[in-house]
CSV table of C-alpha atoms and ligand atoms in Angstrom, one decimal:
chain,number,residue,atom,x,y,z
L,10,MET,CA,0.0,0.0,0.0
L,11,ARG,CA,1.2,3.5,-0.8
L,12,VAL,CA,1.0,6.1,1.9
L,13,LEU,CA,1.7,9.9,1.6
L,14,VAL,CA,3.0,11.6,4.7
L,15,THR,CA,2.9,15.3,4.2
L,16,TRP,CA,3.3,18.3,6.5
L,17,ALA,CA,3.6,22.1,6.9
L,18,SER,CA,6.4,23.2,9.2
L,19,LYS,CA,8.0,26.6,9.9
L,20,ARG,CA,11.0,25.7,11.8
L,21,GLY,CA,11.6,22.0,11.0
L,22,GLY,CA,10.1,20.4,14.2
L,23,THR,CA,7.0,19.1,12.4
L,24,ALA,CA,9.1,17.9,9.5
L,25,GLY,CA,11.1,15.8,12.0
L,26,ILE,CA,7.9,14.3,13.4
L,27,ALA,CA,6.7,13.5,9.8
L,28,ALA,CA,10.1,11.7,9.2
L,29,MET,CA,9.6,9.6,12.3
L,30,ILE,CA,6.1,8.7,11.2
L,31,ALA,CA,7.3,7.8,7.7
L,32,GLU,CA,10.0,5.6,9.1
L,33,ALA,CA,7.6,3.7,11.4
L,34,LEU,CA,5.2,3.2,8.5
L,35,ARG,CA,8.0,1.9,6.3
L,36,ALA,CA,9.0,-0.5,9.1
L,37,GLY,CA,5.3,-1.7,9.0
L,38,GLY,CA,5.8,-2.7,5.4
L,39,LEU,CA,4.2,0.3,3.7
L,40,ASP,CA,5.5,2.2,0.6
L,41,VAL,CA,5.8,5.7,2.0
L,42,THR,CA,6.3,9.1,0.2
L,43,ALA,CA,7.2,11.9,2.7
L,44,ILE,CA,7.2,15.4,1.3
L,45,PRO,CA,6.0,18.8,2.5
L,46,VAL,CA,2.5,19.9,1.4
L,47,GLU,CA,3.9,22.5,-1.0
L,48,GLN,CA,5.5,19.7,-3.1
L,49,VAL,CA,2.4,17.6,-3.4
L,50,THR,CA,0.9,17.8,-6.8
L,51,ALA,CA,-1.6,15.0,-6.8
L,52,LEU,CA,-3.0,12.4,-4.4
L,53,ASP,CA,-3.8,9.8,-7.1
L,54,GLY,CA,-2.1,6.5,-6.4
L,55,PHE,CA,-1.9,6.9,-2.6
L,56,ASP,CA,-4.0,4.5,-0.5
L,57,ALA,CA,-3.9,6.7,2.6
L,58,ILE,CA,-2.7,10.1,3.7
L,59,VAL,CA,-1.1,11.4,6.9
L,60,ILE,CA,-1.1,15.2,7.2
L,61,GLY,CA,0.6,17.2,9.8
L,62,GLY,CA,0.9,20.9,10.8
L,63,ALA,CA,2.8,23.0,13.3
L,64,LEU,CA,0.5,24.9,15.6
L,65,TYR,CA,1.1,28.6,15.7
L,66,ALA,CA,-1.5,30.6,17.7
L,67,ASN,CA,-3.7,27.5,17.6
L,68,LEU,CA,-3.7,27.4,13.8
L,69,TRP,CA,-2.0,25.2,11.3
L,70,PRO,CA,0.1,27.1,8.7
L,71,TRP,CA,-1.9,28.5,5.9
L,72,ARG,CA,-0.2,26.1,3.4
L,73,ALA,CA,-1.5,23.1,5.3
L,74,ARG,CA,-5.1,24.4,5.4
L,75,ARG,CA,-5.0,25.3,1.7
L,76,PHE,CA,-3.7,21.8,1.0
L,77,VAL,CA,-6.6,20.2,2.7
L,78,ASN,CA,-9.2,22.5,1.1
L,79,ARG,CA,-7.7,22.1,-2.4
L,80,HIS,CA,-7.7,18.3,-2.2
L,81,ILE,CA,-10.8,17.9,-0.1
L,82,ASP,CA,-12.7,15.8,-2.7
L,83,VAL,CA,-9.9,13.2,-3.1
L,84,LEU,CA,-9.1,13.2,0.7
L,85,ARG,CA,-12.7,12.2,1.4
L,86,THR,CA,-12.2,9.0,-0.6
L,87,LYS,CA,-9.1,7.8,1.3
L,88,PRO,CA,-8.3,7.0,4.9
L,89,VAL,CA,-6.8,10.2,6.4
L,90,TRP,CA,-4.9,10.8,9.7
L,91,LEU,CA,-3.9,14.2,11.0
L,92,PHE,CA,-1.3,15.3,13.5
L,93,SER,CA,-0.4,18.6,15.1
L,94,SER,CA,2.9,19.5,16.6
L,95,GLY,CA,2.8,22.1,19.3
L,96,PRO,CA,2.9,22.1,23.0
L,97,LEU,CA,6.3,23.1,24.4
L,98,ASP,CA,6.0,21.1,27.5
L,99,ALA,CA,5.1,17.5,28.5
L,100,SER,CA,1.3,18.1,28.3
L,101,ALA,CA,1.0,16.2,25.0
L,102,ASP,CA,2.5,13.1,26.7
L,103,THR,CA,0.4,13.2,29.8
L,104,THR,CA,-3.0,14.0,28.2
L,105,GLU,CA,-4.8,13.5,24.9
L,106,ILE,CA,-4.9,17.0,23.5
L,107,PRO,CA,-7.8,17.5,21.2
L,108,PRO,CA,-7.2,19.1,17.8
L,109,ALA,CA,-7.2,22.9,17.7
L,110,PRO,CA,-10.6,24.3,16.5
L,111,VAL,CA,-9.4,25.0,13.0
L,112,VAL,CA,-7.8,21.5,12.8
L,113,SER,CA,-10.9,19.9,14.1
L,114,VAL,CA,-13.0,21.5,11.3
L,115,LEU,CA,-10.5,20.2,8.8
L,116,ALA,CA,-10.6,16.8,10.4
L,117,GLU,CA,-14.4,16.7,10.1
L,118,ARG,CA,-14.4,18.0,6.6
L,119,VAL,CA,-12.1,15.3,5.3
L,120,GLY,CA,-13.6,12.6,7.6
L,121,ALA,CA,-10.2,12.0,9.3
L,122,ILE,CA,-10.0,8.7,11.1
L,123,GLY,CA,-7.7,10.1,13.8
L,124,HIS,CA,-5.8,13.0,15.1
L,125,ALA,CA,-2.8,13.2,17.5
L,126,THR,CA,-1.2,16.2,19.1
L,127,PHE,CA,2.5,15.7,19.7
L,128,GLY,CA,4.9,17.9,21.7
L,129,GLY,CA,6.7,20.4,19.6
L,130,ARG,CA,10.2,21.9,19.4
L,131,LEU,CA,11.5,25.4,19.6
L,132,GLU,CA,15.2,25.9,19.4
L,133,PRO,CA,16.9,28.3,21.9
L,134,ALA,CA,18.3,30.3,19.0
L,135,ALA,CA,14.9,30.7,17.2
L,136,LYS,CA,14.8,33.9,15.2
L,137,GLY,CA,11.9,36.3,14.5
L,138,PHE,CA,9.1,37.7,16.6
L,139,PRO,CA,7.6,36.4,18.7
L,140,ALA,CA,9.4,33.1,18.4
L,141,GLY,CA,12.7,34.6,19.5
L,142,ALA,CA,11.1,36.0,22.7
L,143,MET,CA,9.2,32.8,23.3
L,144,ALA,CA,12.4,30.8,23.0
L,145,LYS,CA,13.9,32.6,26.0
L,146,SER,CA,11.5,30.9,28.3
L,147,HIS,CA,9.9,28.0,26.2
L,148,SER,CA,12.7,26.5,24.1
L,149,GLY,CA,13.1,22.7,24.1
L,150,ASP,CA,12.4,19.6,22.2
L,151,TRP,CA,9.2,17.9,23.4
L,152,ARG,CA,8.8,15.5,20.5
L,153,ASN,CA,8.3,12.1,22.0
L,154,ALA,CA,9.8,9.6,19.5
L,155,ASP,CA,8.2,6.6,21.3
L,156,ARG,CA,4.7,8.1,21.2
L,157,ILE,CA,5.1,9.1,17.6
L,158,HIS,CA,6.3,5.7,16.6
L,159,ALA,CA,3.4,4.0,18.5
L,160,TRP,CA,0.9,6.2,16.7
L,161,ALA,CA,2.4,5.5,13.3
L,162,THR,CA,2.6,1.8,14.0
L,163,ALA,CA,-1.1,1.7,14.9
L,164,ILE,CA,-1.8,3.4,11.6
L,165,ALA,CA,0.2,0.7,9.8
L,166,ALA,CA,-1.7,-2.0,11.6
L,167,ALA,CA,-5.1,-0.4,10.8
L,168,LEU,CA,-4.4,0.4,7.2
L,169,PRO,CA,-5.1,-2.9,5.4
L,170,GLY,CA,-8.8,-2.7,6.4
L,171,ALA,CA,-9.1,1.0,6.8
L,172,ARG,CA,-12.0,2.8,5.1
L,173,PRO,CA,-12.4,6.6,4.5
L,174,GLY,CA,-14.0,8.2,7.6
L,175,GLN,CA,-17.4,10.0,7.6
L,176,ALA,CA,-16.9,13.5,6.2
L,177,ILE,CA,-19.1,16.4,7.5
L,178,GLU,CA,-19.5,19.1,4.9
L,179,ARG,CA,-20.2,22.0,7.2
L,180,PRO,CA,-19.5,21.4,10.8
L,181,ALA,CA,-20.9,24.1,13.0
L,182,HIS,CA,-17.4,24.9,14.1
L,183,SER,CA,-16.7,26.7,10.8
L,184,LEU,CA,-16.4,30.5,10.9
L,185,ARG,CA,-19.2,30.8,8.4
L,186,CYS,CA,-21.6,28.8,10.5
L,187,LEU,CA,-20.7,30.9,13.5
L,188,LEU,CA,-21.1,34.2,11.8
L,189,TRP,CA,-24.2,34.0,9.6
L,190,ARG,CA,-26.6,33.2,12.4
L,191,PRO,CA,-26.2,36.5,14.4
L,192,VAL,CA,-26.6,38.4,11.1
L,193,MET,CA,-29.9,36.5,10.5
L,194,GLY,CA,-31.0,37.2,14.1
L,195,TRP,CA,-30.1,40.9,13.8
L,196,ALA,CA,-32.1,41.1,10.5
L,197,MET,CA,-35.1,39.6,12.2
L,198,CYS,CA,-34.9,41.9,15.1
L,199,ALA,CA,-34.4,45.0,12.9
L,200,THR,CA,-37.4,44.0,10.7
L,201,LEU,CA,-39.5,43.4,13.8
L,202,MET,CA,-38.5,46.8,15.2
L,203,MET,CA,-39.5,48.5,11.9
L,204,LEU,CA,-42.9,46.9,11.9
L,205,LEU,CA,-43.5,47.7,15.6
L,206,LEU,CA,-42.6,51.4,15.0
L,207,THR,CA,-45.2,51.6,12.2
L,208,ALA,CA,-47.9,50.3,14.5
L,209,LEU,CA,-47.1,51.3,18.1
L,210,PRO,CA,-45.8,54.2,20.1
L,211,LEU,CA,-42.0,54.2,20.6
L,212,GLY,CA,-42.1,53.0,24.3
L,213,TRP,CA,-44.2,50.0,23.4
L,214,ALA,CA,-42.1,49.1,20.4
L,215,LEU,CA,-38.9,49.3,22.5
L,216,ALA,CA,-40.4,47.1,25.2
L,217,ILE,CA,-41.7,44.4,22.8
L,218,HIS,CA,-38.4,44.5,20.9
L,219,ALA,CA,-36.4,44.1,24.1
L,220,ILE,CA,-38.5,41.0,24.9
L,221,SER,CA,-38.5,39.6,21.4
L,222,ALA,CA,-34.7,39.9,20.7
L,223,PRO,CA,-33.6,37.4,23.3
L,224,VAL,CA,-36.4,35.0,22.2
L,225,ILE,CA,-35.3,35.2,18.6
L,226,PHE,CA,-31.7,34.6,19.6
L,227,THR,CA,-32.6,31.8,21.9
L,228,MET,CA,-34.3,30.0,18.9
L,229,ILE,CA,-31.3,30.7,16.7
L,230,ALA,CA,-28.9,29.6,19.4
L,231,CYS,CA,-30.9,26.3,19.9
L,232,ALA,CA,-30.4,25.5,16.2
L,233,TYR,CA,-26.7,26.4,16.4
L,234,PHE,CA,-25.8,24.5,19.5
L,235,SER,CA,-27.7,21.4,18.5
L,236,ASN,CA,-25.3,21.0,15.6
L,237,ARG,CA,-22.1,19.0,15.8
L,238,GLY,CA,-19.0,21.1,16.3
L,239,ALA,CA,-20.7,24.1,17.7
L,240,ARG,CA,-18.4,26.5,19.6
L,241,GLU,CA,-18.3,27.1,23.3
L,242,PRO,CA,-21.3,29.1,24.7
L,243,LEU,CA,-19.3,32.1,26.1
L,244,PRO,CA,-17.2,32.9,23.0
L,245,THR,CA,-20.3,32.4,20.9
L,246,ALA,CA,-22.3,34.8,23.0
L,247,ILE,CA,-19.5,37.4,22.8
L,248,VAL,CA,-19.1,37.1,19.0
L,249,TRP,CA,-22.8,37.2,18.3
L,250,THR,CA,-23.4,40.2,20.6
L,251,THR,CA,-20.5,42.0,19.1
L,252,ILE,CA,-21.8,41.4,15.6
L,253,VAL,CA,-25.3,42.6,16.6
L,254,ILE,CA,-23.8,45.8,18.1
L,255,ALA,CA,-21.6,46.4,15.0
L,256,LEU,CA,-24.5,45.9,12.6
L,257,ASP,CA,-26.7,48.3,14.7
L,258,ALA,CA,-23.8,50.9,14.7
L,259,ILE,CA,-23.1,50.6,11.0
L,260,VAL,CA,-26.5,50.0,9.4
L,261,ILE,CA,-29.0,51.6,11.8
L,262,ALA,CA,-27.0,54.4,13.4
L,263,GLY,CA,-24.6,55.0,10.5
L,264,LEU,CA,-26.7,54.5,7.3
L,265,VAL,CA,-30.3,54.9,8.4
L,266,GLN,CA,-30.4,57.4,11.3
L,267,ARG,CA,-27.0,59.0,10.6
L,268,SER,CA,-26.7,59.6,14.3
L,269,ALA,CA,-25.4,57.6,17.3
L,270,ALA,CA,-28.3,58.8,19.5
L,271,MET,CA,-29.8,55.4,19.7
L,272,PHE,CA,-26.9,54.2,21.8
L,273,ALA,CA,-27.9,56.7,24.5
L,274,SER,CA,-31.0,54.6,25.2
L,275,ILE,CA,-30.4,51.8,27.7
L,276,PRO,CA,-33.8,50.1,27.2
L,277,GLY,CA,-33.6,50.7,23.4
L,278,THR,CA,-30.2,49.2,22.7
L,279,TRP,CA,-28.0,48.1,25.7
L,280,LEU,CA,-30.7,46.1,27.4
L,281,PRO,CA,-31.5,44.0,24.3
L,282,PHE,CA,-27.7,43.6,23.7
L,283,LEU,CA,-27.4,42.3,27.3
L,284,LEU,CA,-30.4,40.0,26.9
L,285,ILE,CA,-29.1,38.6,23.6
L,286,PHE,CA,-25.8,37.9,25.2
L,287,VAL,CA,-27.4,36.1,28.2
L,288,ALA,CA,-29.9,34.2,26.0
L,289,VAL,CA,-27.1,32.8,23.7
L,290,TRP,CA,-24.8,32.0,26.6
L,291,ALA,CA,-27.5,30.3,28.7
L,292,THR,CA,-28.9,28.4,25.7
L,293,GLY,CA,-25.4,27.1,24.9
L,294,ALA,CA,-24.6,26.2,28.5
L,295,ILE,CA,-28.0,24.4,29.0
L,296,MET,CA,-27.7,22.5,25.7
L,297,SER,CA,-24.2,21.4,26.4
L,298,MET,CA,-25.5,19.7,29.6
L,299,LEU,CA,-28.1,17.8,27.7
L,300,PRO,CA,-27.2,14.1,27.0
L,301,GLN,CA,-28.6,13.7,23.5
L,302,PRO,CA,-26.1,13.5,20.6
L,303,ARG,CA,-25.6,16.4,18.3
L,304,SER,CA,-26.8,16.0,14.7
L,305,ALA,CA,-24.3,15.8,11.9
L,306,THR,CA,-25.4,18.8,9.9
L,307,ALA,CA,-24.8,22.5,10.5
E,416,FMN,C1,5.0,32.2,17.9
E,416,FMN,C2,4.7,30.8,18.3
E,416,FMN,C3,3.4,30.4,18.5
E,416,FMN,C4,3.0,29.1,18.9
E,416,FMN,N1,1.7,28.8,19.2
E,416,FMN,C5,1.4,27.6,19.6
E,416,FMN,C6,0.1,27.2,19.9
E,416,FMN,O1,-0.8,28.0,19.7
E,416,FMN,N2,-0.2,25.9,20.3
E,416,FMN,C7,0.9,25.0,20.5
E,416,FMN,O2,0.6,23.9,20.9
E,416,FMN,N3,2.1,25.3,20.2
E,416,FMN,C8,2.5,26.6,19.8
E,416,FMN,N4,3.7,26.9,19.4
E,416,FMN,C9,4.8,25.9,19.5
E,416,FMN,C10,5.0,25.3,18.1
E,416,FMN,O3,3.9,24.7,17.6
E,416,FMN,C11,6.1,24.3,18.1
E,416,FMN,O4,7.3,25.0,18.4
E,416,FMN,C12,6.2,23.5,16.9
E,416,FMN,O5,6.9,22.3,17.1
E,416,FMN,C13,6.8,24.2,15.7
E,416,FMN,O6,6.8,23.4,14.6
E,416,FMN,P1,7.8,23.7,13.4
E,416,FMN,O7,9.2,23.7,13.9
E,416,FMN,O8,7.5,22.6,12.4
E,416,FMN,O9,7.4,25.1,12.8
E,416,FMN,C14,4.1,28.2,19.1
E,416,FMN,C15,5.4,28.5,18.8
E,416,FMN,C16,5.7,29.8,18.4
E,416,FMN,C17,7.1,30.2,18.1
């Protein structure tokens, strides 16, 4: 069987892990090609793919993400394993570190069979900012050859019968899924407010709007958090509320009213913002405690 081991590395540490994986796979009797992602032109002819990326600010390098996105259709037809190299301490050896959010989206999109986080490496003489500054306190080589070897050996053992994993086209963890829902909620609230203002005095319209906004966002949050891969309740509430405030500032205050006067009204703006924040956070927190499995669509 032919296996491609490919990686994106900035300072060579991840390349070293990929070399150890390739060696272990070869020892398991597999025909292995080990090249960085930028040198991969086609995936035809490979029976399985192992993709690795160095973690920088919880992200894989852009090259690695582009590689996965470019080859997504072919990757879905093959058994795929992912690995990340990162922690500059022993944590990767003492606990199973889950994939970083962006990596977990990639894993779901390709239907990766497995993911491992291995300890990373930062040389004391690392150049550039902020690596140079980090190296003063965090340099070291935390790549555990035994663990890497064991992981690759398990892949070699699993490969003869391995099937492509279940790919999920749009996991709720994607940025798009996170961002379009508050825009939709904001549009619903704005439309409701316009209708209320045509039929009711301002005070009544503001009161009904202040009650309706969290109800609307609770329904939207229910739909969001019931999907597989939804983000944590607190960051979601912060992002959604920030988007609502930004849209109010740009569209309503900036384009429609051409005045920021609406932000002087606590019941008219700040109370609904607060209630939206609480509604999203509470909905996420409550739903994360519910035992039922999340659906696979976003
Ligand atoms: C600026 C900087 C940011 C980093 N951010 C993370 C991080 O978010 N998570 C992590 O686990 N490791 C982080 N690391 C550690 C690197 O992932 C680790 O050094 C890795 O082995 C580097 O791989 P490379 O040598 O292939 O580039 C960071 C290192 C640097 C220098």
